Coordinates of C-alpha atoms in Angstrom, one line a residue:
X813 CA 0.0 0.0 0.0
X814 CA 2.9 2.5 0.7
X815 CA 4.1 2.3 -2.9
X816 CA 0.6 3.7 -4.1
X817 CA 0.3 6.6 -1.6
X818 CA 2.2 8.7 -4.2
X819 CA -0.2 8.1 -6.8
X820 CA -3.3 8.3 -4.6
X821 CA -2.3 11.7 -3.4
X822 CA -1.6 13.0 -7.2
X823 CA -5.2 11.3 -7.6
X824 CA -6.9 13.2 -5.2
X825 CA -5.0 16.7 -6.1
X826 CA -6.2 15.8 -9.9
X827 CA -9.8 15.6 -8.1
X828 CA -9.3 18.9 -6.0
X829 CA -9.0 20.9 -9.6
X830 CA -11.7 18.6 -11.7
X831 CA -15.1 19.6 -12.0
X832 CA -17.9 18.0 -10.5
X833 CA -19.0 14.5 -12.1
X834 CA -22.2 14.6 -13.2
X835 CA -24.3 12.2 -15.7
X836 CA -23.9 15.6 -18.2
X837 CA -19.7 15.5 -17.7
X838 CA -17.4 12.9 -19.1
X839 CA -14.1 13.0 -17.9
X840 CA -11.3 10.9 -19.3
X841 CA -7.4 10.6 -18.2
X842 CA -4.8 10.3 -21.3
X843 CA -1.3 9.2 -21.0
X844 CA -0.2 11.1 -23.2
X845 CA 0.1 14.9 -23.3
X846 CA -0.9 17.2 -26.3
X847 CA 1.5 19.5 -27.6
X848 CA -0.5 21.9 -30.2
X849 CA -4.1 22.5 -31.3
X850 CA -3.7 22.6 -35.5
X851 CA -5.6 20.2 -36.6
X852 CA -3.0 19.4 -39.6
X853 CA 0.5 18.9 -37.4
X854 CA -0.1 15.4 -36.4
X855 CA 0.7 13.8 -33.3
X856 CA -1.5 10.9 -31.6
X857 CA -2.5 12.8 -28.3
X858 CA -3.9 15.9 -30.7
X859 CA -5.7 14.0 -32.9
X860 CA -7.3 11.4 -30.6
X861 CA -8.9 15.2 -29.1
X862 CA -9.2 17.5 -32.4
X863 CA -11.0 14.5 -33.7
X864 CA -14.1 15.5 -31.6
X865 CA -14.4 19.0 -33.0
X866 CA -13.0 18.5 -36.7
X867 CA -14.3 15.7 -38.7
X868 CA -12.7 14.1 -42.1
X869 CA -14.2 13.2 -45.5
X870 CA -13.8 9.7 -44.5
X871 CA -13.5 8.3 -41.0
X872 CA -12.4 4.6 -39.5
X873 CA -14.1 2.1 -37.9
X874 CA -13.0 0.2 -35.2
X875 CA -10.5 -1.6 -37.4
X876 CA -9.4 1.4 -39.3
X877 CA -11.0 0.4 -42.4
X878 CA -12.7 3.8 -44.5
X879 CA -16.1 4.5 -43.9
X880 CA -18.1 7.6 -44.8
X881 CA -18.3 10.8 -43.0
X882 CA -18.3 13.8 -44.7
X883 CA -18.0 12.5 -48.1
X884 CA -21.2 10.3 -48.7
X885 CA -19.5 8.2 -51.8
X886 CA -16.5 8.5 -54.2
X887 CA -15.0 7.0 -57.0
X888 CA -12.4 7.1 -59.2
X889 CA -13.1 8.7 -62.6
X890 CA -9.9 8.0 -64.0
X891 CA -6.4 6.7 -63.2
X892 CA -5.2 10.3 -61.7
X893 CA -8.9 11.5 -60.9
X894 CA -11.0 10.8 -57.5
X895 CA -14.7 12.3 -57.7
X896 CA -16.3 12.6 -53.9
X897 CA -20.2 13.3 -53.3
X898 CA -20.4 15.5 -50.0
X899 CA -23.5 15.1 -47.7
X900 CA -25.4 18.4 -47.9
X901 CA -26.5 18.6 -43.8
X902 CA -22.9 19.4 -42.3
X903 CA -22.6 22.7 -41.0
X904 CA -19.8 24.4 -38.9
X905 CA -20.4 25.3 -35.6
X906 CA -20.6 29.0 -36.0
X907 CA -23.8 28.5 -38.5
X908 CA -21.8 28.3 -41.5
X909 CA -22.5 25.0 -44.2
X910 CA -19.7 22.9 -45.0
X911 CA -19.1 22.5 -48.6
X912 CA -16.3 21.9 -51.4
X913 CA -14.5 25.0 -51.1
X914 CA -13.9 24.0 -47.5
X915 CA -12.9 20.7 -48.1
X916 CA -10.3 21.9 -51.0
X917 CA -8.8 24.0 -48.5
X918 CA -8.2 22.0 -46.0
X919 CA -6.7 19.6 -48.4
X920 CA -4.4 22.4 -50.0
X921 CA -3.7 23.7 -46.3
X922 CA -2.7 20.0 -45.1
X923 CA -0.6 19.5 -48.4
X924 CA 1.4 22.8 -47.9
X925 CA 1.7 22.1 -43.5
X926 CA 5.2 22.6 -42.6
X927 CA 7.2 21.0 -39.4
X928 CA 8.1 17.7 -38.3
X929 CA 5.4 16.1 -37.5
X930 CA 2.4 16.9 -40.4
X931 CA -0.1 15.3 -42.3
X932 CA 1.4 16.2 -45.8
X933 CA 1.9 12.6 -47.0
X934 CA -1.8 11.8 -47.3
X935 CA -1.8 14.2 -49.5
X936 CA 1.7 14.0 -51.1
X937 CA 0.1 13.0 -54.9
X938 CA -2.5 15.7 -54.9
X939 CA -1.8 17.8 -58.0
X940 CA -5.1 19.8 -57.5
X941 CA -8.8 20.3 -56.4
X942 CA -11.9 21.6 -58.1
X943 CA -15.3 22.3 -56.8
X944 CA -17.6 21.7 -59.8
X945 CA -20.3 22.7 -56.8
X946 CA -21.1 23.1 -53.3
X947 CA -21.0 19.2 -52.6
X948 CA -18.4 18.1 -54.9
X949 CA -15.2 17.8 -55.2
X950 CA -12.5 16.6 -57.4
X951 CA -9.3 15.6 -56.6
X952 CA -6.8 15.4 -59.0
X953 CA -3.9 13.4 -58.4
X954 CA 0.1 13.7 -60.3
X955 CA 0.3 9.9 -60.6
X956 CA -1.9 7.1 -60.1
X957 CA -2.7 6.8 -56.1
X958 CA -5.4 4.0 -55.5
X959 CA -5.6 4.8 -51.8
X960 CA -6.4 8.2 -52.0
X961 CA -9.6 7.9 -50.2
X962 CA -7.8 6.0 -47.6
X963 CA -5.5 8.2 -47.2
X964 CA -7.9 11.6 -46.4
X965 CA -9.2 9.5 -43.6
X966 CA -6.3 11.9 -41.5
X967 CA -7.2 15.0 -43.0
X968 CA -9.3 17.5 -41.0
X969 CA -12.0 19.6 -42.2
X970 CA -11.4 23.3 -41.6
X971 CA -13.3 26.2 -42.7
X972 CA -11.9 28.0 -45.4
X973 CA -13.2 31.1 -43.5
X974 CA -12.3 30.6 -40.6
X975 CA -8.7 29.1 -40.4
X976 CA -7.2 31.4 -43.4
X977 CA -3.9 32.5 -42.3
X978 CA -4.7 30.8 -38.7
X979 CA -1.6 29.6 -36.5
X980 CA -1.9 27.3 -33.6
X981 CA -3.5 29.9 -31.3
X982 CA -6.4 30.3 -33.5
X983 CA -6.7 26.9 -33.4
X984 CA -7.2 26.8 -29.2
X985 CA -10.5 29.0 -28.5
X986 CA -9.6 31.4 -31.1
X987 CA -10.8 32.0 -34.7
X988 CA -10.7 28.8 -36.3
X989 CA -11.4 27.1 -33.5
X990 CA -14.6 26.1 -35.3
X991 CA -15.3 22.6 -36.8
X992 CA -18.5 20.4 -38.0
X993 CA -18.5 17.5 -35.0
X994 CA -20.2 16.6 -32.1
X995 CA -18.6 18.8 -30.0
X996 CA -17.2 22.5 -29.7
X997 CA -13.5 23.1 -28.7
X998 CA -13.3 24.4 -25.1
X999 CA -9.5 25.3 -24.1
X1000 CA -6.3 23.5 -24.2
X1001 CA -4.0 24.1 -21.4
X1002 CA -0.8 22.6 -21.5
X1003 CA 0.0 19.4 -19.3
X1004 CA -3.2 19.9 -18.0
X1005 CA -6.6 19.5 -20.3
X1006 CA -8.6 20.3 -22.8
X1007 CA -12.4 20.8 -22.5
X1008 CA -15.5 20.1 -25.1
X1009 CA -18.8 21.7 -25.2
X1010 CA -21.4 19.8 -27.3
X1011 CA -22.4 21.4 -30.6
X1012 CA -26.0 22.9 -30.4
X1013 CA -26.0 22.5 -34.5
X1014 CA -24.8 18.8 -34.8
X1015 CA -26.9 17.1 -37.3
X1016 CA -27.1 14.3 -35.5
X1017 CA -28.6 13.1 -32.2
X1018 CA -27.3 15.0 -29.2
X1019 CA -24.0 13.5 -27.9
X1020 CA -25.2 12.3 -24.4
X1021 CA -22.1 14.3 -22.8
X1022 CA -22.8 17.7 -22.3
X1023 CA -19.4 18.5 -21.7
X1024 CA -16.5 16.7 -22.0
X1025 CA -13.0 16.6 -20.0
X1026 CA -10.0 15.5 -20.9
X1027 CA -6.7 15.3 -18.6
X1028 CA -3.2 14.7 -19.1
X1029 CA -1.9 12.5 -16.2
X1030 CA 1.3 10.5 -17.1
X1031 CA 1.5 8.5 -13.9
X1032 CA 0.2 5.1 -14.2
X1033 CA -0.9 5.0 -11.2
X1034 CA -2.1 8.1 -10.5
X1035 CA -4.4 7.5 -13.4
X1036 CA -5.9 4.4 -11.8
X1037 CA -6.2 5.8 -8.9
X1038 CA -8.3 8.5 -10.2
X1039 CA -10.4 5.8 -11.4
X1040 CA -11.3 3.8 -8.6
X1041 CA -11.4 7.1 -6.6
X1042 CA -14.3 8.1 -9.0
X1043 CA -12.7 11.4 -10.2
X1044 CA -12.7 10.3 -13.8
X1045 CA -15.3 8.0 -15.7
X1046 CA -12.1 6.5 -18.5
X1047 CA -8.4 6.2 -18.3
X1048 CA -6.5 5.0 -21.2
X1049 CA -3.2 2.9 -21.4
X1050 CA -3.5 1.1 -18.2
X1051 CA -0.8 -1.0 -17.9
X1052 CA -1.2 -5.0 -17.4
X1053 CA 0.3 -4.7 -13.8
X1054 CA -3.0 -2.4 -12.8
X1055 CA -5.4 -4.4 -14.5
X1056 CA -6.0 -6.4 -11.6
X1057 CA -6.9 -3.3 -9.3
X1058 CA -9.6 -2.4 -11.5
X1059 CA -10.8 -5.7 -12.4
X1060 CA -11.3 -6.1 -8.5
X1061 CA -13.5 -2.7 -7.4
X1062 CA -16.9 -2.9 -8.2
X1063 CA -17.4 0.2 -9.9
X1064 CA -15.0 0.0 -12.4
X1065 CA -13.5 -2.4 -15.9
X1066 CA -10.9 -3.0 -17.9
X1067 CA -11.8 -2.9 -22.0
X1068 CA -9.2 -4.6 -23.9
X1069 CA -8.3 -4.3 -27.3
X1070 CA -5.7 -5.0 -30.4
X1071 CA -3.7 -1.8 -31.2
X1072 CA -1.6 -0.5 -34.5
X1073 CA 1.4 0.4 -33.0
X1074 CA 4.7 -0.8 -32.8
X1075 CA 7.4 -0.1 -30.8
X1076 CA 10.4 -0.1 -32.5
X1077 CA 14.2 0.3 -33.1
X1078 CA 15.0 2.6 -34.8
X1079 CA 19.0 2.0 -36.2
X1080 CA 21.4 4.9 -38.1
X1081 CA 22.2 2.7 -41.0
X1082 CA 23.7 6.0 -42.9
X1083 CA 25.7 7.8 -41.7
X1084 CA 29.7 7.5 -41.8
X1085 CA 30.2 8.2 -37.5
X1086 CA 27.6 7.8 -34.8
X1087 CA 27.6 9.8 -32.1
X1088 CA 26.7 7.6 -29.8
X1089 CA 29.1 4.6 -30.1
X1090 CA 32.7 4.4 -28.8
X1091 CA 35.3 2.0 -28.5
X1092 CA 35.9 -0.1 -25.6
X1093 CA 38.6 2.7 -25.0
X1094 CA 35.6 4.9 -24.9
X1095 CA 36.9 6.8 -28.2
X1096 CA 34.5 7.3 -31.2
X1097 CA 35.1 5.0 -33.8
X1098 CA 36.4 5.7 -37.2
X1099 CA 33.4 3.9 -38.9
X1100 CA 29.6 3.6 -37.7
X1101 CA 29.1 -0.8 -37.1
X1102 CA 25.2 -0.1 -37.6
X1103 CA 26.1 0.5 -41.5
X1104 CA 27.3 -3.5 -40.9
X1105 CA 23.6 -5.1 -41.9
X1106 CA 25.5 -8.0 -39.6
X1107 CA 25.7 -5.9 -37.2
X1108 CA 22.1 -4.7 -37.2
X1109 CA 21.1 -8.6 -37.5
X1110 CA 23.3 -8.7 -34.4
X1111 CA 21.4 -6.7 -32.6
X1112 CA 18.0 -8.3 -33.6
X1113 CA 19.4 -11.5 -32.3
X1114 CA 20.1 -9.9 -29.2
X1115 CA 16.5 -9.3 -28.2
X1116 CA 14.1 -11.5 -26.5
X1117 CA 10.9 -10.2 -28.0
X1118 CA 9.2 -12.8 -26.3
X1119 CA 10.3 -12.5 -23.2
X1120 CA 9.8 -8.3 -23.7
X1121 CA 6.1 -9.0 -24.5
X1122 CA 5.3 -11.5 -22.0
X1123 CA 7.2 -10.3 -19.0
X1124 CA 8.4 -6.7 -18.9
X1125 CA 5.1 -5.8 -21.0
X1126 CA 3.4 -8.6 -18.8
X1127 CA 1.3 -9.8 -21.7
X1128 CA 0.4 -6.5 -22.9
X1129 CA 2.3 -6.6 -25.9
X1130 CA 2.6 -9.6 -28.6
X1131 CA 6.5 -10.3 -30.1
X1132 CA 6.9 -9.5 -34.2
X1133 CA 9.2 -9.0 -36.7
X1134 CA 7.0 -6.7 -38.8
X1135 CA 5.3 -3.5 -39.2
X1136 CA 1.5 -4.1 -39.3
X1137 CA -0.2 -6.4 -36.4
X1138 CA -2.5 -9.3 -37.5
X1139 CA -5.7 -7.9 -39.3
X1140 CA -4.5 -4.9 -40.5
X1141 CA -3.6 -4.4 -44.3
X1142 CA -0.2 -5.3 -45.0
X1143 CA 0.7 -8.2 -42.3
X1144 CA 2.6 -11.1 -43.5
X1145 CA 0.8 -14.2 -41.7
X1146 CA 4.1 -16.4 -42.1
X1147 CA 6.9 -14.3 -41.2
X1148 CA 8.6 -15.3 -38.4
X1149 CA 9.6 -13.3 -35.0
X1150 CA 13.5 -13.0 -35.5
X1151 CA 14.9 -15.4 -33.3
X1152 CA 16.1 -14.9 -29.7
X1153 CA 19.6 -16.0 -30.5
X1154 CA 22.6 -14.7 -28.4
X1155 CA 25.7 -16.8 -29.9
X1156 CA 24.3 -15.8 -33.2
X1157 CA 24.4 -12.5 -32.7
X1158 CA 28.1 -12.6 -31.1
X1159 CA 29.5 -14.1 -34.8
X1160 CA 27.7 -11.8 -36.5
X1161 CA 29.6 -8.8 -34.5
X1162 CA 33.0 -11.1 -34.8
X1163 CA 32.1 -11.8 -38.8
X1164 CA 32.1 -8.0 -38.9
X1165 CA 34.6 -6.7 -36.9
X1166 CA 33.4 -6.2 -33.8
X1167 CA 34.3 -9.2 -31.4
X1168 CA 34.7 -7.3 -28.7
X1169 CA 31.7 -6.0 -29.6
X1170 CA 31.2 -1.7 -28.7
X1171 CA 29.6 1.1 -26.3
X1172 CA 26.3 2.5 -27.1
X1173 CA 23.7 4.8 -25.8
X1174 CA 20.1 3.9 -27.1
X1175 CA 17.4 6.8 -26.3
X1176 CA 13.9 6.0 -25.7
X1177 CA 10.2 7.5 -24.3
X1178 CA 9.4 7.0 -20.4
X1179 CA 6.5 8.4 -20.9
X1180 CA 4.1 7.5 -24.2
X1181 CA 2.9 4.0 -23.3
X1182 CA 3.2 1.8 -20.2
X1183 CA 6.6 -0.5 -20.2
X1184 CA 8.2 2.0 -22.9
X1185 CA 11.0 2.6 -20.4
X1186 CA 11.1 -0.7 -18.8
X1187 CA 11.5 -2.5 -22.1
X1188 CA 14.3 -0.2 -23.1
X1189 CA 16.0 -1.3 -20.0
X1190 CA 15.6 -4.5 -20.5
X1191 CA 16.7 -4.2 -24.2
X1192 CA 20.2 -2.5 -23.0
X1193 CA 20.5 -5.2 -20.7
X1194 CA 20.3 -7.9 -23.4
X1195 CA 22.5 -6.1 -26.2
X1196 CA 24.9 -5.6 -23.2
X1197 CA 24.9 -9.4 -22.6
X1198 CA 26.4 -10.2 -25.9
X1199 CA 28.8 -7.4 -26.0
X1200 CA 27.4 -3.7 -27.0
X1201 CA 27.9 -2.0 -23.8
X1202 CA 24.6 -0.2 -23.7
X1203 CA 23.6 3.5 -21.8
X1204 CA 20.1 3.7 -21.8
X1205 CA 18.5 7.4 -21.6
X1206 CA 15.0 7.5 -21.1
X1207 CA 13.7 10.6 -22.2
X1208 CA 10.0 12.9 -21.8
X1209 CA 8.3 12.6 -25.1
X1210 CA 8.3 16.3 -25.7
X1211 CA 12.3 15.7 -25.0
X1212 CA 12.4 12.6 -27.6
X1213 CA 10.4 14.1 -30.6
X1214 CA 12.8 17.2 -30.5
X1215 CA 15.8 15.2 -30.1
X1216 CA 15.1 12.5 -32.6
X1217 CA 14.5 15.2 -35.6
X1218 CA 17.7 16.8 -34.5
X1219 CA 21.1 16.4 -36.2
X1220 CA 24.7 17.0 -35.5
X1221 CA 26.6 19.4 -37.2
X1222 CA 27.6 16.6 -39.4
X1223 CA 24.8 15.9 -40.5
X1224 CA 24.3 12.6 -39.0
X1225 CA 20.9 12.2 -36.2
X1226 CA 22.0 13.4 -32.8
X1227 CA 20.4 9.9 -31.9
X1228 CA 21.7 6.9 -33.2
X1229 CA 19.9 4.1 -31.8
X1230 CA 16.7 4.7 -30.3
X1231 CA 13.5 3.1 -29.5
X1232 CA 10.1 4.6 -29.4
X1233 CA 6.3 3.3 -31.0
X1234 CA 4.9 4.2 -34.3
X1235 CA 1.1 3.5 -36.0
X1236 CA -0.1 5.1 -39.1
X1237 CA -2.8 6.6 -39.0
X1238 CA -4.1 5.2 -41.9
X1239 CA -3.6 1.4 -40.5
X1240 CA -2.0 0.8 -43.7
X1241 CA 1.8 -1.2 -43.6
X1242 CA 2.7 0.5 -46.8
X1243 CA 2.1 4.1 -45.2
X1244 CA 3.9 3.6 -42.0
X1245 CA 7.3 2.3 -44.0
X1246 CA 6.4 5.4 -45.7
X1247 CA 6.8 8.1 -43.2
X1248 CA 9.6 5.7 -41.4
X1249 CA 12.1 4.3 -44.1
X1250 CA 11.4 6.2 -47.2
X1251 CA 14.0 8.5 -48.8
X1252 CA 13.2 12.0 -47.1
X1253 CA 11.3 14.2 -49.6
X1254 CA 9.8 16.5 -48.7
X1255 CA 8.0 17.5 -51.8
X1256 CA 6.5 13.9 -51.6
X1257 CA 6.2 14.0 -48.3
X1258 CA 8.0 10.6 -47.5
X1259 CA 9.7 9.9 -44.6
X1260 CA 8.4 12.2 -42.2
X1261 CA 9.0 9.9 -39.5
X1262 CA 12.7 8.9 -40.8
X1263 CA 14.6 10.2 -37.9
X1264 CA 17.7 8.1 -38.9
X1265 CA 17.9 9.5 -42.3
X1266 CA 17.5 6.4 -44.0
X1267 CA 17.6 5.9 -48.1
X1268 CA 17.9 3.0 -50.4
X1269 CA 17.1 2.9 -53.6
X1270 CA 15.7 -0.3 -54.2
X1271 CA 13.4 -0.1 -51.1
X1272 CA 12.1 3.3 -52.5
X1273 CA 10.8 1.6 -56.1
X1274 CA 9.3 -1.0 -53.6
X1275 CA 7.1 1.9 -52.1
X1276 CA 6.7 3.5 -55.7
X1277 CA 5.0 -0.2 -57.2
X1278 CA 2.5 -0.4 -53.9
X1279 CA 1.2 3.2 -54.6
X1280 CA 0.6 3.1 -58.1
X1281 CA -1.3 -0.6 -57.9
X1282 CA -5.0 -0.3 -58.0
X1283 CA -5.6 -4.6 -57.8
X1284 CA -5.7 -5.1 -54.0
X1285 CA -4.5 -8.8 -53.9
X1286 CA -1.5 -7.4 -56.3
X1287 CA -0.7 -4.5 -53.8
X1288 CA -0.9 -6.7 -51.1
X1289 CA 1.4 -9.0 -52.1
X1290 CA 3.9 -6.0 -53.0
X1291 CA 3.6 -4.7 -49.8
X1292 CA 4.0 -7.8 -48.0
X1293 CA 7.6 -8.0 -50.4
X1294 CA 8.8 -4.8 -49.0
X1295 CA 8.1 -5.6 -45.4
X1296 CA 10.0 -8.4 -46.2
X1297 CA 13.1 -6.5 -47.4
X1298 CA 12.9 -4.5 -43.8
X1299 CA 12.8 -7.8 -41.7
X1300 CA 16.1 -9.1 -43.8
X1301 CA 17.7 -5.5 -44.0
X1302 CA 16.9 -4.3 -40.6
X1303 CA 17.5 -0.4 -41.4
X1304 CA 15.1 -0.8 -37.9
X1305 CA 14.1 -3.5 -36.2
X1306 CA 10.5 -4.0 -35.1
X1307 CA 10.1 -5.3 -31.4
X1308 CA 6.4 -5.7 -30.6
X1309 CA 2.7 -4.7 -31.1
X1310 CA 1.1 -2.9 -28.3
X1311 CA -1.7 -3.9 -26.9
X1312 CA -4.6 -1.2 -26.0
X1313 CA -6.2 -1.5 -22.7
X1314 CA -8.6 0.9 -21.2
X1315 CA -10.1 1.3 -17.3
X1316 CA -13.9 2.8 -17.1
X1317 CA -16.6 3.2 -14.5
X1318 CA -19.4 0.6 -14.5
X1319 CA -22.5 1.7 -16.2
X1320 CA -20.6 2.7 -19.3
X1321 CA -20.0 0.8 -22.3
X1322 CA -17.2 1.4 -25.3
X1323 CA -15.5 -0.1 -28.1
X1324 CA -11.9 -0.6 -28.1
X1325 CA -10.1 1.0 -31.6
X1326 CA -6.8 -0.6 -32.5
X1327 CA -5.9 3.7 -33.2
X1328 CA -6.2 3.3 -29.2
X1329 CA -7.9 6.4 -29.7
X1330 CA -10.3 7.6 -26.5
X1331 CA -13.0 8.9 -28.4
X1332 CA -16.1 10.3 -25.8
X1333 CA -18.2 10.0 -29.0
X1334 CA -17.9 6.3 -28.7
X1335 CA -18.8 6.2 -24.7
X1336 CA -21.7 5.7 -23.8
X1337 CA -24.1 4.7 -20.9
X1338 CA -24.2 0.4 -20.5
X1339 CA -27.5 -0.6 -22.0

């Protein structure tokens, strides 16, 4: 009980500052902290909340497979043409009807975002739009992009009016703080909350939350204790050490789920020094090993994946050797989980050059899922065990994404080896390797997410024969061939899929998303 008096004391100060739960309220705890309000700089935390306010052209079920929302029906006209039919009752929630010329700006606004973290590859083909009318809209596209429609699933519907010129701040209670969904943007305040007012104009029936509250509170703990204390109706990302505690008051449950993301490891496979490996003498050395694909094998040897997902995840995680979990589009149902294989991995170093193997500092997050710093740990433990002498730095998330998009004055990533989790959006395999492996562009948009600066040639025309093959069976088995090449190459190294678990009060009644997205639109009282 002592270790939990922490926790229950952060619980209770939460309470002291929360509003009064009432059947009109819904309060949920996140994890995960936002860190910005526009609607087209991505980030999971953002979107899981800007996804109440701004809706899409085409949202996700459950599975993250399209369904419509905004757009009522499309099809493709031609090879570089996408027609979409718009439903004529949306209107934002200052009054003014959604149409085309919204929609076409909110594509040409995503397409032209700028920073690290944006939506611009969903958009990365779009040559142009044209609004023939009010409801619809063409979308013209440079080459052939079958999953076009797919892909707008992450693009949020501004208004054209509204968000001109707008910068984050208009986005949070400002000027374009305006959307078509369920609910009105309250105020974000950072590393605290962000509040929801329901929309008076929603077409639909009345959400039954008159107001909705979401916190930020990172500690575990604290977060269940919140729970069973009654001060907040859903947590997400409990971890499976807690589930217990909730399974056993009366008032509250656990909802588990399957979830698209992956952590992985991420490996500098380009550039000529790494600043974060030395000699045994503790002196850099005068080549990078991860350029060694041995050496990268090495290191995927190294790791117990099972014995990650089973014990330091405790069965909240499931060991792989790919990007996208089972049922999703692009898994490979007979690819193996790299072996757990330590005297493997020590010839590989020797065949390479290495057997007195090296020092190196892996990075990772301590704070964007449950276990991400205890599995880190444990992975520096087990590289250390066949000769890389790991440092392990666990690092805030706000911390990690800024350091991870860094470089040296070299030009090489200030991190060489770290480990954090990625899902696309999209829920598309082909999309995540994408924004993760694909040859920085960033006229095309590809590889927003390559923090290690990776670029092959061959893996790029990979990527370039999935997007331009309308046949699903014949993409499918192209994406399936690239993820292969990762799992051989190992520019990064896949650990596990996380699974999504969620704690709630009794009397409510939700379906678990494998985006692991909290959505209060999707809570609702227990029949």
């Amino acid at each position: 009980m002592s270790m939990l008096r922490p926790a229950l004391a952060a619980a209770l100060l939460l309470a002291g500052a929360s509003l009064p739960a009432t059947a009109q309220t819904l309060r949920i705890a996140f994890k995960a902290s936002m860190d910005g309000t526009d609607p087209h700089q991505t980030f999971t935390p953002n979107r899981n909340a800007q996804l109440h306010v701004w809706e899409t052209l085409l949202t996700q079920d459950a599975t993250l497979r399209p369904q419509p929302l905004l757009a009522t029906s499309w099809r493709a006209i031609d090879p570089l043409t996408w027609e979409f039919m718009l439903r004529r009752d949306a209107v934002f929630h200052d009054g003014t009807p959604f149409t085309s010329a919204d929609a076409a700006f909110s594509i040409l606004r995503a397409r032209a975002a700028t920073g690290p973290r944006t939506y611009a590859a969903a958009v990365r083909n779009v040559a142009g739009v044209e609004t023939p009318d009010a409801y619809t809209l063409i979308v013209r596209t440079s080459v052939p992009t079958p999953l076009q429609p797919d892909f707008l699933v992450a693009i949020a519907m501004v208004s054209a009016r509204a968000a001109e010129g707008a910068v984050d701040a208009d986005f949070n209670g400002g000027r374009a703080a305006i959307g078509t969904g369920p609910y009105r943007w309250g105020r974000w305040t950072p590393s605290q909350d962000v509040t929801f007012e329901r929309s008076p104009n929603w077409r639909g029936a009345p959400e039954p939350w008159a107001r909705v509250q979401i916190r930020f509170v990172p500690n575990d703990s604290a977060r269940v204790a919140a729970l069973l204390a009654g001060d907040v109706d859903v947590i997400d990302t409990v971890p499976t050490g807690l589930h217990q505690r909730i399974r056993e008051n009366a008032n509250t449950q656990l909802v588990n789920g399957n979830s698209v993301f992956t952590y992985y490891f991420y490996l500098d496979a380009m550039s000529a020094q790494a600043p974060n490996i030395t000699g045994a003498d503790g002196q850099p050395l005068p080549n990078n090993p991860l350029l060694d694909v041995r050496v990268r094998r090495a290191i995927s040897h190294a790791i117990n994946r099972e014995a990650l997902a089973g014990r330091v995840m405790e069965g909240g995680a499931t060991a792989t050797g790919q990007i996208a979990p089972p049922g999703l589009i692009g898994h490979v149902p007979n690819l193996p989980v790299p072996a757990y294989d330590p005297p493997r991995a020590r010839a590989l170093l020797a065949e390479a050059g290495y057997p007195q193997g090296f020092t190196m500092t892996i990075h990772c997050t301590q704070d964007r899922f449950a276990g991400d710093a205890r599995s880190c740990q444990a992975i520096g433990q087990m590289l250390t065990a066949v000769g890389i002498r790991t440092n392990v730095e666990a690092l805030p998330m706000p911390i990690y994404l800024r350091r991870s998009a860094t470089l040296t004055a070299g030009g090489a990533p200030e991190l060489s080896a770290h480990l954090a989790m990625f899902g696309s959006s999209s829920g598309i395999a082909s999309e995540a390797l994408t924004a993760l492996l694909r040859t920085p562009n960033a006229g095309r948009a590809h590889g927003g997410w390559n923090r290690t600066r990776f670029s092959n040639a061959e893996f790029d025309a990979m990527l370039d024969r999935v997007d331009s093959e309308f046949d699903p069976a014949t993409r499918e088995a192209l994406t399936q061939e690239a993820i292969r090449w990762v799992a051989d190459t190992v520019p990064m190294a896949p650990i596990f899929h996380i699974g999504a678990s969620w704690g709630m009060k009794r009397g409510l009644a939700m379906t678990p998303r494998a985006d692991q997205y909290t959505m209060a639109t999707e809570v609702r009282p227990a029949p």
